[in-house]
Short mmCIF file of C-alpha atoms in Angstrom, two decimals:
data_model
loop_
_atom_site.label_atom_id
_atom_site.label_comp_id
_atom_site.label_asym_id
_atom_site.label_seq_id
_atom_site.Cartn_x
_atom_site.Cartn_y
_atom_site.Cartn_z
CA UNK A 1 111.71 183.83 88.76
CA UNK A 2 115.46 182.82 89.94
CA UNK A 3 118.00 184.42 87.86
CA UNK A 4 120.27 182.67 86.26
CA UNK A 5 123.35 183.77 87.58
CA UNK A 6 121.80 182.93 91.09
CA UNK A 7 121.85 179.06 89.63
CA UNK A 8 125.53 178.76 87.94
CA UNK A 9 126.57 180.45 91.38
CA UNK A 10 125.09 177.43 92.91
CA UNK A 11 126.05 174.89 89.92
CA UNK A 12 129.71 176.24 88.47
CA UNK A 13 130.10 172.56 86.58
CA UNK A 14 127.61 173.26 84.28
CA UNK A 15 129.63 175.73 82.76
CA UNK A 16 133.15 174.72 82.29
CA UNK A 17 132.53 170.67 83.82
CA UNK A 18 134.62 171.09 87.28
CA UNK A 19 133.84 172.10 91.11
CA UNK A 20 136.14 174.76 92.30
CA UNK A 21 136.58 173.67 95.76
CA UNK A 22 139.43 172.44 97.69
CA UNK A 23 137.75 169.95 100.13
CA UNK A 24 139.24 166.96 101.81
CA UNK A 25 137.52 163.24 101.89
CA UNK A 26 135.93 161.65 104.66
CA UNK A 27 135.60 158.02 106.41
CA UNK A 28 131.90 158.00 105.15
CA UNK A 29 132.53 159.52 101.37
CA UNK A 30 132.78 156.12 100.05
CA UNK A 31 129.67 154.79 101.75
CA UNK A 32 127.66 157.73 100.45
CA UNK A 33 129.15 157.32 96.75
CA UNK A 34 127.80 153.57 97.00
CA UNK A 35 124.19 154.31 97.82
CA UNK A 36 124.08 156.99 94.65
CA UNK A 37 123.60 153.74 92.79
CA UNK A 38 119.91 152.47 94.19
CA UNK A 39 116.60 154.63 94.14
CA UNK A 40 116.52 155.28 97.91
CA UNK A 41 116.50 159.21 98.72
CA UNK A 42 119.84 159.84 100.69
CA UNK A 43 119.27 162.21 103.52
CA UNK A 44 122.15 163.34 105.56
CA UNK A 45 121.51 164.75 108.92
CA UNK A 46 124.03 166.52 111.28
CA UNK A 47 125.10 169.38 113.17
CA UNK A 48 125.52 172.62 111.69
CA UNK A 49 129.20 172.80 110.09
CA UNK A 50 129.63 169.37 110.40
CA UNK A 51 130.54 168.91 106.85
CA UNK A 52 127.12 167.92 105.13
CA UNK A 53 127.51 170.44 102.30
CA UNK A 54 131.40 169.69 101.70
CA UNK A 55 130.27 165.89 101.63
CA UNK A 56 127.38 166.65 98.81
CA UNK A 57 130.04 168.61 96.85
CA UNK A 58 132.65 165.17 96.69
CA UNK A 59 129.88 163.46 95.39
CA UNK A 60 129.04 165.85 92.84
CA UNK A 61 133.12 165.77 92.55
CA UNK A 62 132.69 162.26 91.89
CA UNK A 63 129.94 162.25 89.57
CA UNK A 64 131.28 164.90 87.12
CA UNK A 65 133.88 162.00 85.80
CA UNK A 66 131.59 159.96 84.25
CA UNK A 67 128.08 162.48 84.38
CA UNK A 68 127.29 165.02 82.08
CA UNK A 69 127.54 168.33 84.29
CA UNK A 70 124.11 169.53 83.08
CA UNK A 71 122.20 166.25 85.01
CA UNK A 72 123.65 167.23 88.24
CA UNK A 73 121.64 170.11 90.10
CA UNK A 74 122.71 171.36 93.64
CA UNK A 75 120.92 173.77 95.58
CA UNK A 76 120.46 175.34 98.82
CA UNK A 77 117.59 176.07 100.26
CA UNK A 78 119.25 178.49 102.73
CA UNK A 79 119.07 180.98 99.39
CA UNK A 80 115.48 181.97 100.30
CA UNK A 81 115.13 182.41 96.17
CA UNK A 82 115.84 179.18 95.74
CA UNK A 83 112.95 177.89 97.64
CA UNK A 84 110.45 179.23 94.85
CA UNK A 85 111.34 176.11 92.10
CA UNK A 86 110.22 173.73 95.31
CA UNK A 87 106.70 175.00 94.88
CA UNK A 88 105.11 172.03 93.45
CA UNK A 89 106.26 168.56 92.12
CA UNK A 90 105.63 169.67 88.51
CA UNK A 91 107.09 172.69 88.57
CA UNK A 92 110.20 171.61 89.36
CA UNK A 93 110.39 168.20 86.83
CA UNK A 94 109.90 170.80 84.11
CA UNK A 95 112.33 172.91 85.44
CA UNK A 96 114.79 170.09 85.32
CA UNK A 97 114.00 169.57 81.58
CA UNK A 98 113.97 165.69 79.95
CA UNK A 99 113.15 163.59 82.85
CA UNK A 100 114.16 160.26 80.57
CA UNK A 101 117.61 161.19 81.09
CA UNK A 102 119.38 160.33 84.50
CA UNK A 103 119.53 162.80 86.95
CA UNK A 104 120.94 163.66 90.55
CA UNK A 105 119.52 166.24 92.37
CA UNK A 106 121.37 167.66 95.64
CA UNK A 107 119.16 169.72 98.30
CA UNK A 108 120.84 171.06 100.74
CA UNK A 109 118.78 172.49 103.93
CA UNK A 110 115.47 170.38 102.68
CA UNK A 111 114.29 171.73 105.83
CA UNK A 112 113.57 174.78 104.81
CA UNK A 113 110.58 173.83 102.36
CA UNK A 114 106.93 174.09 104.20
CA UNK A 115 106.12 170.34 103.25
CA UNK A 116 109.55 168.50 102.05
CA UNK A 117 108.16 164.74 102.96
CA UNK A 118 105.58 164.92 100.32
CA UNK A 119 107.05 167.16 97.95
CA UNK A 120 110.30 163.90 97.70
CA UNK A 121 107.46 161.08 98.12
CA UNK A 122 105.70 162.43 94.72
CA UNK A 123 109.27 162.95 92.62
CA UNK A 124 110.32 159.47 94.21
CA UNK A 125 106.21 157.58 93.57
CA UNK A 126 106.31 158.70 89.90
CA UNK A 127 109.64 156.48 89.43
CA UNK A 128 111.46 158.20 87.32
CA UNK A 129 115.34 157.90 86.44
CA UNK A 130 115.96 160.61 89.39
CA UNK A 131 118.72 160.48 92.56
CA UNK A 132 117.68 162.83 95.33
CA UNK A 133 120.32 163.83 98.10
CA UNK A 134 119.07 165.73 100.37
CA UNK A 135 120.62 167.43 103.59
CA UNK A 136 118.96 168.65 107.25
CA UNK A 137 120.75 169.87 109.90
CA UNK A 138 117.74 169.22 113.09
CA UNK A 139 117.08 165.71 113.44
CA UNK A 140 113.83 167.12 115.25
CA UNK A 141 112.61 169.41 112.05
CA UNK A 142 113.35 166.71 109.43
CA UNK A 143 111.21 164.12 111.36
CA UNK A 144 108.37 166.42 112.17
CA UNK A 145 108.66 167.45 108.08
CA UNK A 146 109.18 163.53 106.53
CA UNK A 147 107.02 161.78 108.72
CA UNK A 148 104.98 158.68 107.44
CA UNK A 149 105.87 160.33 103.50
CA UNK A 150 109.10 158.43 103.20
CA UNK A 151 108.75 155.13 105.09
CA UNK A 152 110.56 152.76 102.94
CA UNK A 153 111.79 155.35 100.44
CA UNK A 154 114.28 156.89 102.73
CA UNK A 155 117.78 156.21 104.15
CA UNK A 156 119.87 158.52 106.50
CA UNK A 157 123.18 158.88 107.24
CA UNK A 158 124.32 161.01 110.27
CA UNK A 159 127.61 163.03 109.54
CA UNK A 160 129.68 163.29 112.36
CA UNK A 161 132.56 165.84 113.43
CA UNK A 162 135.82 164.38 112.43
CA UNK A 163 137.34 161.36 114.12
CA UNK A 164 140.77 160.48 115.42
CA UNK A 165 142.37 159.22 111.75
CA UNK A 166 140.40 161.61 109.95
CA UNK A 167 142.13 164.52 111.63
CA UNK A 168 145.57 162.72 111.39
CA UNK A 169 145.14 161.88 108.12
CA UNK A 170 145.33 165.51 107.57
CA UNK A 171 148.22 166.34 110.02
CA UNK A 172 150.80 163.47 109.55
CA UNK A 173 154.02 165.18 110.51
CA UNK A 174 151.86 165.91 113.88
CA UNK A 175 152.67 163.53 116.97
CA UNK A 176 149.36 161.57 117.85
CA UNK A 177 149.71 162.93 121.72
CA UNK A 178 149.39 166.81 119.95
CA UNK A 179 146.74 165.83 117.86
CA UNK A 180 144.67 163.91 120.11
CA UNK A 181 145.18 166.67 123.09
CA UNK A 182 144.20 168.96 120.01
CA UNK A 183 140.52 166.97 119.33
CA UNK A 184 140.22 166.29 123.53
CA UNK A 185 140.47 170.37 123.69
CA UNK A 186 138.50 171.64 120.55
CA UNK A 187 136.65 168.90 119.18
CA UNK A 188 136.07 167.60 115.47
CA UNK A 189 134.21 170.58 113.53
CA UNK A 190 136.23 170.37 110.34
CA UNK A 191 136.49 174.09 110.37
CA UNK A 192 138.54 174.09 113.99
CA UNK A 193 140.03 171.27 113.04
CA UNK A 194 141.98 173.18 110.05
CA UNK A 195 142.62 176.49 112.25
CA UNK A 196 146.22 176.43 114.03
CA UNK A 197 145.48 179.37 116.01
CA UNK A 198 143.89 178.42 119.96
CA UNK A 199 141.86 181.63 120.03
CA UNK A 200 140.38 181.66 116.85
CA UNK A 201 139.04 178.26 117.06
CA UNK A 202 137.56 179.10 120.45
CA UNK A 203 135.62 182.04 118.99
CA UNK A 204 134.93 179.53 115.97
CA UNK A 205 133.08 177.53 118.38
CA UNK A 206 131.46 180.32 120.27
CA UNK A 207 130.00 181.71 116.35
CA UNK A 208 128.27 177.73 116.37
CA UNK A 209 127.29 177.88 119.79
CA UNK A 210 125.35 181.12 119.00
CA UNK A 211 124.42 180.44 115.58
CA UNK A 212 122.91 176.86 117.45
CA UNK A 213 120.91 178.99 119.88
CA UNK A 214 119.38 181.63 117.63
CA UNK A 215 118.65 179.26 114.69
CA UNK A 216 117.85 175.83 116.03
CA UNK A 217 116.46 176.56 119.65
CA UNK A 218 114.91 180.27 119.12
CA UNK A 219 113.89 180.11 115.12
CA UNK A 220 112.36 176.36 114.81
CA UNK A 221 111.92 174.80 118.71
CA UNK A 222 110.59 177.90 119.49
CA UNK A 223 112.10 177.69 123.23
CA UNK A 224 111.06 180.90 125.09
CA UNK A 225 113.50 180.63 127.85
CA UNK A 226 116.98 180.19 126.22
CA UNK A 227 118.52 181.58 129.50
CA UNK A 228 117.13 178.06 131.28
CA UNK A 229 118.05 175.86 128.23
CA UNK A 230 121.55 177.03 128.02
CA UNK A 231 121.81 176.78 131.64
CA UNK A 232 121.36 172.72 131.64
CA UNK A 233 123.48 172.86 128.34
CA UNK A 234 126.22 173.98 130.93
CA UNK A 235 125.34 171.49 133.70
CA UNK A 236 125.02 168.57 131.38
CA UNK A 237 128.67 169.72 129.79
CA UNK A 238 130.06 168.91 133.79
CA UNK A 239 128.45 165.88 133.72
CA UNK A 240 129.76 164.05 130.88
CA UNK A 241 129.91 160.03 131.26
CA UNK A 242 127.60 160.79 134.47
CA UNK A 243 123.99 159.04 134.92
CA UNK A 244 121.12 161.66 134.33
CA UNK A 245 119.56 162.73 137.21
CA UNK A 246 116.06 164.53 135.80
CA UNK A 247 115.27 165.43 139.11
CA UNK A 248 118.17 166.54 140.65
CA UNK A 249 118.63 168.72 137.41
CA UNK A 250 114.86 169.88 137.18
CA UNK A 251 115.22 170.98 141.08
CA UNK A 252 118.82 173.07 140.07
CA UNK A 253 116.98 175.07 137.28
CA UNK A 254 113.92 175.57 139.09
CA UNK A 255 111.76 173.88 135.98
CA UNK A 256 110.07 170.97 135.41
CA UNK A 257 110.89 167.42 134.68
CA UNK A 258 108.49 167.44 131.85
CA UNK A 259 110.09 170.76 130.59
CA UNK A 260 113.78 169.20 131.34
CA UNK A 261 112.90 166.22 129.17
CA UNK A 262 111.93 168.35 126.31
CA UNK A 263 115.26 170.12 126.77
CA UNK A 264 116.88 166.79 126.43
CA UNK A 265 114.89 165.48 123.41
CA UNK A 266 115.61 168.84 121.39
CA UNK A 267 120.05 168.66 122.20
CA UNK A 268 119.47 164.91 121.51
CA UNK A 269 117.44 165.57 118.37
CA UNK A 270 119.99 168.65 117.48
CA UNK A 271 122.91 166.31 117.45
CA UNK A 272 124.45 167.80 120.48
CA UNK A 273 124.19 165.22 123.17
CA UNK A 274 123.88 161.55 122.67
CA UNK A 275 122.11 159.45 125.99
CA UNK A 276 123.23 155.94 126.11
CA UNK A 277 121.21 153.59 128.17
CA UNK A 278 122.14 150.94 130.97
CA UNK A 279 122.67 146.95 129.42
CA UNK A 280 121.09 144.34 131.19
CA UNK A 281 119.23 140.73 130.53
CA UNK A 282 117.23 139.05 133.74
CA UNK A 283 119.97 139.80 136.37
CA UNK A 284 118.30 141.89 139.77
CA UNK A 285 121.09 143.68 139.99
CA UNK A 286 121.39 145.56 137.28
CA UNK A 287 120.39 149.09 136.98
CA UNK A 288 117.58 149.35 134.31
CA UNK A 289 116.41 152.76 133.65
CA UNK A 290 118.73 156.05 133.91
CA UNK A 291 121.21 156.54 130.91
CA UNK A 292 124.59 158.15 131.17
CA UNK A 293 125.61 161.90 128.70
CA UNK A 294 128.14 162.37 126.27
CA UNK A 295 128.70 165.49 124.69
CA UNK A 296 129.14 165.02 120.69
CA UNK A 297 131.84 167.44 120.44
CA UNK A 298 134.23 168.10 122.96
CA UNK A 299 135.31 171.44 121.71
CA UNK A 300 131.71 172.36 122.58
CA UNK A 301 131.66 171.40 126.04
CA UNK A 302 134.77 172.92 126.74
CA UNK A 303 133.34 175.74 125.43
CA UNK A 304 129.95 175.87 127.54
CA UNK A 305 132.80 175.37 130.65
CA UNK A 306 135.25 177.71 129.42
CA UNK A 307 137.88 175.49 130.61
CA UNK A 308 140.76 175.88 127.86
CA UNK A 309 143.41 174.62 130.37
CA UNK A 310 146.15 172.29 129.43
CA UNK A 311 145.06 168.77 129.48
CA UNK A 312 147.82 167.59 131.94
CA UNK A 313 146.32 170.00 134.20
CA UNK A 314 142.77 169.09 134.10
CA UNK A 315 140.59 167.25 136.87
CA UNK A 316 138.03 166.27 133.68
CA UNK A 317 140.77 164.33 131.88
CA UNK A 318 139.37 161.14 132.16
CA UNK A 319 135.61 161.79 131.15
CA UNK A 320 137.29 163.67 128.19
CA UNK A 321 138.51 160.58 127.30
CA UNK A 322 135.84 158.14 128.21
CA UNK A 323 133.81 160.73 125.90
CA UNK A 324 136.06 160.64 122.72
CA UNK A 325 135.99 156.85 122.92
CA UNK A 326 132.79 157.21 123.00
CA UNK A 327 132.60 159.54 119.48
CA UNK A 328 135.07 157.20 118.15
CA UNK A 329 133.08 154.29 118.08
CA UNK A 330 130.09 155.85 117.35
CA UNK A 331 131.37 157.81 114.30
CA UNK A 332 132.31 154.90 112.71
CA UNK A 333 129.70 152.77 112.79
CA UNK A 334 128.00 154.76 109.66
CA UNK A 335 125.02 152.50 109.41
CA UNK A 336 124.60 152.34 112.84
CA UNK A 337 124.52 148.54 113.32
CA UNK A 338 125.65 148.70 116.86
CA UNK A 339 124.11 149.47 119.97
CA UNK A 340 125.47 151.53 122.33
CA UNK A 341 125.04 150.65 126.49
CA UNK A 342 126.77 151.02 129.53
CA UNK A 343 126.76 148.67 132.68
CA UNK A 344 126.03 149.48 136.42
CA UNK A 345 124.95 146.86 139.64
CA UNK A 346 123.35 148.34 142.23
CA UNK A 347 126.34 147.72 144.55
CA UNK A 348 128.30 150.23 141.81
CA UNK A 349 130.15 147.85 139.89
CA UNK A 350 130.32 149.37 136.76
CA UNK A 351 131.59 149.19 133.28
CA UNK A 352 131.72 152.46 130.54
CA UNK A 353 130.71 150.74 127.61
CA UNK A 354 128.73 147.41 126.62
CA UNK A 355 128.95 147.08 122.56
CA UNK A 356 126.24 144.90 120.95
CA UNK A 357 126.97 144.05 117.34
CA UNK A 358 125.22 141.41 116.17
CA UNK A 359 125.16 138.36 118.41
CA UNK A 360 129.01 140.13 119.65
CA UNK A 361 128.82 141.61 123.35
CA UNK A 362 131.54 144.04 123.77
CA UNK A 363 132.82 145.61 127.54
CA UNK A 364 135.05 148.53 126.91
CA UNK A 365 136.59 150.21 129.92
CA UNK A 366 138.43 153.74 128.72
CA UNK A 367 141.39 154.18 130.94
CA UNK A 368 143.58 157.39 129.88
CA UNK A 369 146.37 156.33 131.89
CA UNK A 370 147.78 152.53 133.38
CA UNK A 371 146.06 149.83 131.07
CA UNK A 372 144.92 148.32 134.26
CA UNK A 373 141.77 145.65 134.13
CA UNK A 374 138.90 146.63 135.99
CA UNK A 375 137.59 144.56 139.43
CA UNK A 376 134.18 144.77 136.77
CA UNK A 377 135.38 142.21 134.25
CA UNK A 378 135.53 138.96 135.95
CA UNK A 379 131.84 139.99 137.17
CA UNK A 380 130.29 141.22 133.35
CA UNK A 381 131.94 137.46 132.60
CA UNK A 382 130.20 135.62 135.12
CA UNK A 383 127.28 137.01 133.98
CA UNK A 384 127.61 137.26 130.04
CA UNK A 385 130.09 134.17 129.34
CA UNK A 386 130.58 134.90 125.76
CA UNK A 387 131.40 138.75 125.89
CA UNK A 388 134.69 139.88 125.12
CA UNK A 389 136.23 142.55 128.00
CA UNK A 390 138.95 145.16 126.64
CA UNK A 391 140.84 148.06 128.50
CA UNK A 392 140.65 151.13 125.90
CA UNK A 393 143.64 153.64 126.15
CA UNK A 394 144.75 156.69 123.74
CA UNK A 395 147.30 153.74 122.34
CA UNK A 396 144.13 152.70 121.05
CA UNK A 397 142.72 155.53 119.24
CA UNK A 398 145.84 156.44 117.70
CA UNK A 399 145.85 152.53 116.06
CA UNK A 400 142.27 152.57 115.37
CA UNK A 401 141.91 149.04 117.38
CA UNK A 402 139.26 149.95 119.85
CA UNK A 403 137.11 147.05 118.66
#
């Protein structure tokens, strides 16, 4: 039986109606507070210490000015106890008492239950007056847990580190230069983000590089040989806006292709890498198959390098860059309409991004320094009339105009 101390620790607004938390709002808070109003279950995936359980708390925050406190129920399932209410369906509707009244129910970790898919599909089937929010941080665990059970009942939200106005917004006696050098060098975990000391955020992001590792790749992938996984974690941090060579990386580590793929899936499914693929229509030229890397926090691979020096100084400057435009777009396209390409010819004309949204084709070229057009253009134009080129620098990001 779970005390109840362990519950008000866990829900302090049922006792005197407020959340005792000093949190600060992000780009996707207001797109999360809309979808509390239909009957889909809102799962948000992420990274660890990306900000999933901050995010549940502002919507509780939210709630508590026109909810009674006593319909709102948080809890998270990293408290082994808690786990022993998620037993059964029934069991846990009478633990939430009179199921005519409205009620939102926050899980955080829903990962952590045995069978979560069907456990949500029979609260959600019996259609009562009941909002579930539920949180995951392993893409890979949450799909292998859902499965079929919530086809149609479902819809996800990935939580991102921080973006470029995010972090300003919180720094706005800051030049943009600072700041941006800032997110180039330690990336967007709100935690770094709100350190001012250099050294402590690096061993911040060592603590979530090893927390990753033990918990995500040892615990639930069950990856034997974390020596050879971290090892292409450090080869795929050099080669950031670089096509994927399987082979060439598979011969390096002395492993498979089969086993590199897996690799690949699980930092993909983790939410540590993102693959983009290559655009093209009917044209022979155009290079079909291999995608290109980004890293989805640049603090981590910087960290995986241990390359802390001065950006001025740096050979990588430009992939930084061509990276965090990359995060930029991506992190605020919260319903992920878009679709993310780049463009290569076989004679190595190439272009960093394509953008497809909607009938819209988009070529971005990320140039950190001269806003100089690319040779590229006039031949993505020739071949896709109707797209629309644009030269993306750090003027850019600091306006928010990169589309």
């Amino acid at each position: 039986m779970i005390g109840k101390d362990v519950l008000l620790r866990q829900n302090p607004w049922w006792e005197n109606g407020k959340l005792n938390k000093i949190m600060f709002s992000r780009f996707i808070l207001p797109a999360l507070i809309e979808n509390l109003k239909n009957p889909k279950i809102v799962a948000l995936v992420g990274s660890r210490q990306v900000g999933k359980s901050s995010l549940m708390y502002l919507m509780i925050e939210h709630l508590l000015v026109n909810i009674k406190p006593t319909s709102i129920f948080y809890f998270n399932l990293d408290d082994l106890t808690m786990q022993d209410l998620f037993r059964d369906a029934q069991s846990f509707l009478s633990y939430l008492g009179n199921v005519n009244e409205r009620k939102y129910i926050f899980i955080d970790e829903i990962q952590r239950l045995p069978n979560p898919g069907l456990f949500l599909k029979t609260i959600y089937d019996l259609g009562l007056d009941i909002k579930i929010i539920v949180s995951g941080s392993s893409q890979l665990e949450l799909r292998s847990k859902l499965k079929e059970f919530l086809v149609g009942r479902l819809r996800q939200f990935e939580i991102p580190r921080m973006h470029f106005s995010e972090i300003k917004s919180l720094n706005l006696n800051i030049p943009n230069e600072t700041l941006f050098t800032e997110m180039l060098t330690y990336g967007g975990y709100p935690d770094i983000v709100r350190q001012t000391d250099s050294q402590e955020k690096q061993h911040s992001l060592g603590d979530i590089h090893e927390t990753y590792l033990r918990k995500d790749i040892s615990d639930f992938a069950k990856i034997e040989d974390v020596g050879a996984f971290n090892k292409l974690l450090i080869l795929l941090a050099s080669q950031i806006g670089n096509l994927l060579n399987m082979h060439k990386l598979a011969d390096t580590l002395r492993i498979s292709e089969y086993k590199i793929q897996q690799y690949i899936d699980i930092l993909e499914g983790t939410f540590i890498i993102k693959l983009i693929p290559p655009y093209y229509e009917n044209y022979q030229k155009e290079l079909r198959k291999t995608p290109k890397v980004y890293f989805m926090d640049l603090g981590l691979r910087n960290l995986l390098l241990k390359d802390w020096d001065e950006l001025e100084m740096r050979n990588d400057k430009g992939a930084l860059f061509e990276n965090a435009v990359f995060l930029e777009m991506y992190s605020k396209d919260i319903y992920k309409e878009k679709s993310y390409y780049y463009w290569r010819t076989t004679n190595q004309t190439e272009i960093d991004f394509i953008i497809r949204s909607g009938t819209s084709l988009y070529a971005i070229e990320a140039k950190y320094g001269v806003r100089a057009h690319p040779k590229s253009f006039p031949t993505f134009k020739k071949y896709y009339p109707g797209s629309v080129c644009k030269v993306v620098t750090p003027e850019d990001v600091y306006g928010d105009s990169i589309l």
